[in-house]
Short mmCIF file of C-alpha atoms in Angstrom, two decimals:
data_model
loop_
_atom_site.label_atom_id
_atom_site.label_comp_id
_atom_site.label_asym_id
_atom_site.label_seq_id
_atom_site.Cartn_x
_atom_site.Cartn_y
_atom_site.Cartn_z
CA GLY A 1 35.62 116.37 190.38
CA PRO A 2 34.85 116.18 194.05
CA GLN A 3 34.99 112.83 195.76
CA LEU A 4 33.33 111.25 198.82
CA ILE A 5 36.10 110.57 201.29
CA PRO A 6 36.08 109.09 204.82
CA HIS A 7 34.84 111.59 207.44
CA PRO A 8 37.83 112.98 209.35
CA ASP A 9 36.01 112.46 212.67
CA LYS A 10 33.27 109.95 212.27
CA PRO A 11 34.00 106.36 211.42
CA ASP A 12 31.75 104.91 208.76
CA ALA A 13 30.60 108.38 207.52
CA LYS A 14 31.71 110.24 204.31
CA VAL A 15 32.17 113.91 203.34
CA LEU A 16 32.33 115.68 200.06
CA HIS A 17 35.83 116.80 199.33
CA ILE A 18 36.27 119.88 197.06
CA ARG A 19 39.73 120.99 196.07
CA ARG A 20 42.02 121.57 193.07
CA PRO A 21 44.00 118.31 192.90
CA ASP A 22 45.93 119.26 189.70
CA GLU A 23 46.49 122.10 187.22
CA ASN A 24 43.11 121.43 185.60
CA ASP A 25 39.95 123.32 186.56
CA PRO A 26 39.19 123.19 190.32
CA ASP A 27 36.50 120.86 191.63
CA GLY A 28 32.86 122.12 191.64
CA ALA A 29 29.65 120.57 192.81
CA VAL A 30 26.00 121.57 192.18
CA TRP A 31 22.95 120.60 194.24
CA ASN A 32 19.38 121.18 193.17
CA PHE A 33 16.82 121.85 195.93
CA PRO A 34 13.12 123.03 195.91
CA ALA A 35 12.74 126.42 194.44
CA ALA A 36 12.17 129.11 197.07
CA ILE A 37 11.84 132.85 196.82
CA ASN A 38 12.56 132.87 200.66
CA GLY A 39 14.70 130.12 202.07
CA GLN A 40 17.71 129.08 204.06
CA LEU A 41 20.60 126.73 203.44
CA ILE A 42 22.77 125.52 206.29
CA LEU A 43 26.11 123.85 205.50
CA ARG A 44 28.47 122.16 207.92
CA LEU A 45 32.01 122.36 206.45
CA LYS A 46 35.64 122.31 207.27
CA ALA A 47 38.78 123.66 205.62
CA LEU A 48 41.66 121.16 205.43
CA GLU A 49 45.36 121.89 205.68
CA GLY A 50 46.49 123.77 202.56
CA PHE A 51 43.01 125.18 201.83
CA ALA A 52 43.53 127.87 199.15
CA GLY A 53 40.02 129.27 198.78
CA GLY A 54 36.45 128.25 197.97
CA GLN A 55 33.08 129.78 197.31
CA VAL A 56 29.40 129.09 197.74
CA SER A 57 26.83 130.42 195.26
CA LEU A 58 23.09 130.33 195.07
CA GLY A 59 21.37 130.49 191.67
CA ASP A 60 18.08 130.02 189.85
CA ARG A 61 19.39 127.72 187.11
CA MET A 62 21.85 124.90 186.46
CA PHE A 63 25.34 125.45 185.24
CA ASP A 64 28.10 122.85 184.80
CA PRO A 65 29.83 122.66 188.24
CA CYS A 66 33.22 123.63 186.73
CA ASP A 67 31.90 126.39 184.40
CA ASN A 68 32.77 129.86 185.61
CA THR A 69 29.64 131.18 184.06
CA GLY A 70 27.80 129.62 187.04
CA GLU A 71 29.41 132.17 189.36
CA GLU A 72 29.12 135.04 187.02
CA LEU A 73 25.36 134.49 186.73
CA ALA A 74 24.71 133.39 190.34
CA CYS A 75 22.25 135.44 192.24
CA HIS A 76 24.47 135.35 195.44
CA THR A 77 28.08 134.38 195.76
CA LEU A 78 30.16 134.23 198.94
CA ALA A 79 33.89 133.52 199.27
CA LEU A 80 34.36 130.97 202.07
CA PRO A 81 35.88 132.83 205.08
CA ILE A 82 37.21 129.74 206.78
CA LYS A 83 40.67 128.54 207.83
CA PRO A 84 41.86 125.01 208.39
CA GLY A 85 40.83 123.71 211.77
CA GLY A 86 37.39 122.98 213.18
CA TRP A 87 34.06 122.54 211.74
CA HIS A 88 31.88 125.52 210.85
CA GLU A 89 28.13 126.08 210.28
CA LEU A 90 27.50 128.44 207.31
CA SER A 91 23.96 129.71 206.92
CA LEU A 92 22.66 131.53 203.87
CA GLU A 93 19.10 132.98 204.37
CA TRP A 94 17.60 134.75 201.45
CA THR A 95 14.50 136.75 200.41
CA ALA A 96 13.63 138.13 196.98
CA GLU A 97 15.94 141.07 197.58
CA TYR A 98 18.95 140.06 199.70
CA CYS A 99 20.85 137.29 201.43
CA VAL A 100 22.23 137.14 204.96
CA ALA A 101 25.31 135.00 205.53
CA THR A 102 26.32 133.87 209.04
CA LEU A 103 29.21 131.69 210.13
CA ASP A 104 28.91 129.90 213.45
CA GLY A 105 26.12 132.31 214.39
CA GLU A 106 28.04 135.50 213.68
CA LEU A 107 26.95 137.89 210.93
CA LEU A 108 29.32 137.73 207.95
CA GLN A 109 27.64 139.73 205.33
CA THR A 110 24.25 140.94 204.05
CA PHE A 111 24.19 141.33 200.23
CA GLU A 112 21.67 142.23 197.59
CA ALA A 113 20.81 139.84 194.84
CA ARG A 114 22.82 140.41 191.64
CA PHE A 115 19.94 139.17 189.52
CA ALA A 116 16.23 138.84 190.16
CA TYR A 117 14.79 135.40 190.77
CA PRO A 118 11.05 135.61 190.32
CA ASN A 119 10.66 131.79 190.54
CA GLY A 120 13.06 131.38 193.49
CA LEU A 121 16.47 130.06 194.03
CA SER A 122 17.05 126.30 193.43
CA TYR A 123 20.76 125.63 193.06
CA LEU A 124 23.70 125.55 195.37
CA ARG A 125 27.17 125.66 193.83
CA LEU A 126 30.30 124.76 195.74
CA ARG A 127 33.68 125.47 194.12
CA SER A 128 37.39 125.56 194.84
CA THR A 129 38.83 128.97 193.97
CA ALA A 130 42.47 127.81 194.38
CA GLN A 131 44.65 129.46 191.72
CA SER A 132 47.09 126.47 191.77
CA VAL A 133 47.12 122.93 193.13
CA ASP A 134 45.32 122.66 196.47
CA GLN A 135 45.31 119.11 197.82
CA GLY A 136 43.63 120.17 201.02
CA GLY A 137 40.56 122.05 199.92
CA PHE A 138 37.48 121.78 202.03
CA VAL A 139 34.99 119.13 202.97
CA VAL A 140 31.17 119.36 203.41
CA GLU A 141 29.60 117.11 206.03
CA SER A 142 25.93 118.15 205.40
CA VAL A 143 23.62 120.61 203.70
CA LYS A 144 20.11 121.39 204.91
CA MET A 145 17.59 123.48 203.05
CA GLU A 146 14.37 125.05 204.29
CA VAL A 147 11.75 126.97 202.37
CA LYS A 148 10.62 130.01 204.38
CA PRO A 149 7.16 131.62 204.26
#
């Protein structure tokens, strides 16, 4: 699974490293946050050299981080549109009907919910989507969640 590794830019800090280190299932991580029908998640992340794909999903229930069912039943799923290089800020802001994704302040996509979530969203899933070994993957420096009125 994912590991905490030294931050590439900040001594004494750590980042979550998500990749596909071998031919087994890719890394996945799940974070539970307060349920919100309207909310926003902001992630600070970076693709490392060799990055072969990743995705972010929002859901209303817990699935094993490496279980593909989690993406199939996620309310919103976004392939990470990042390339190795600098840090990025990915924002996902949702209502009961749709989600708006921005990267570094630029609109990426607005998409409708695949499933209704009458009790709100409460799970963030991060996964490598590499089809083969990907030692680079991506790292997550921080995640911030805000419930919106």
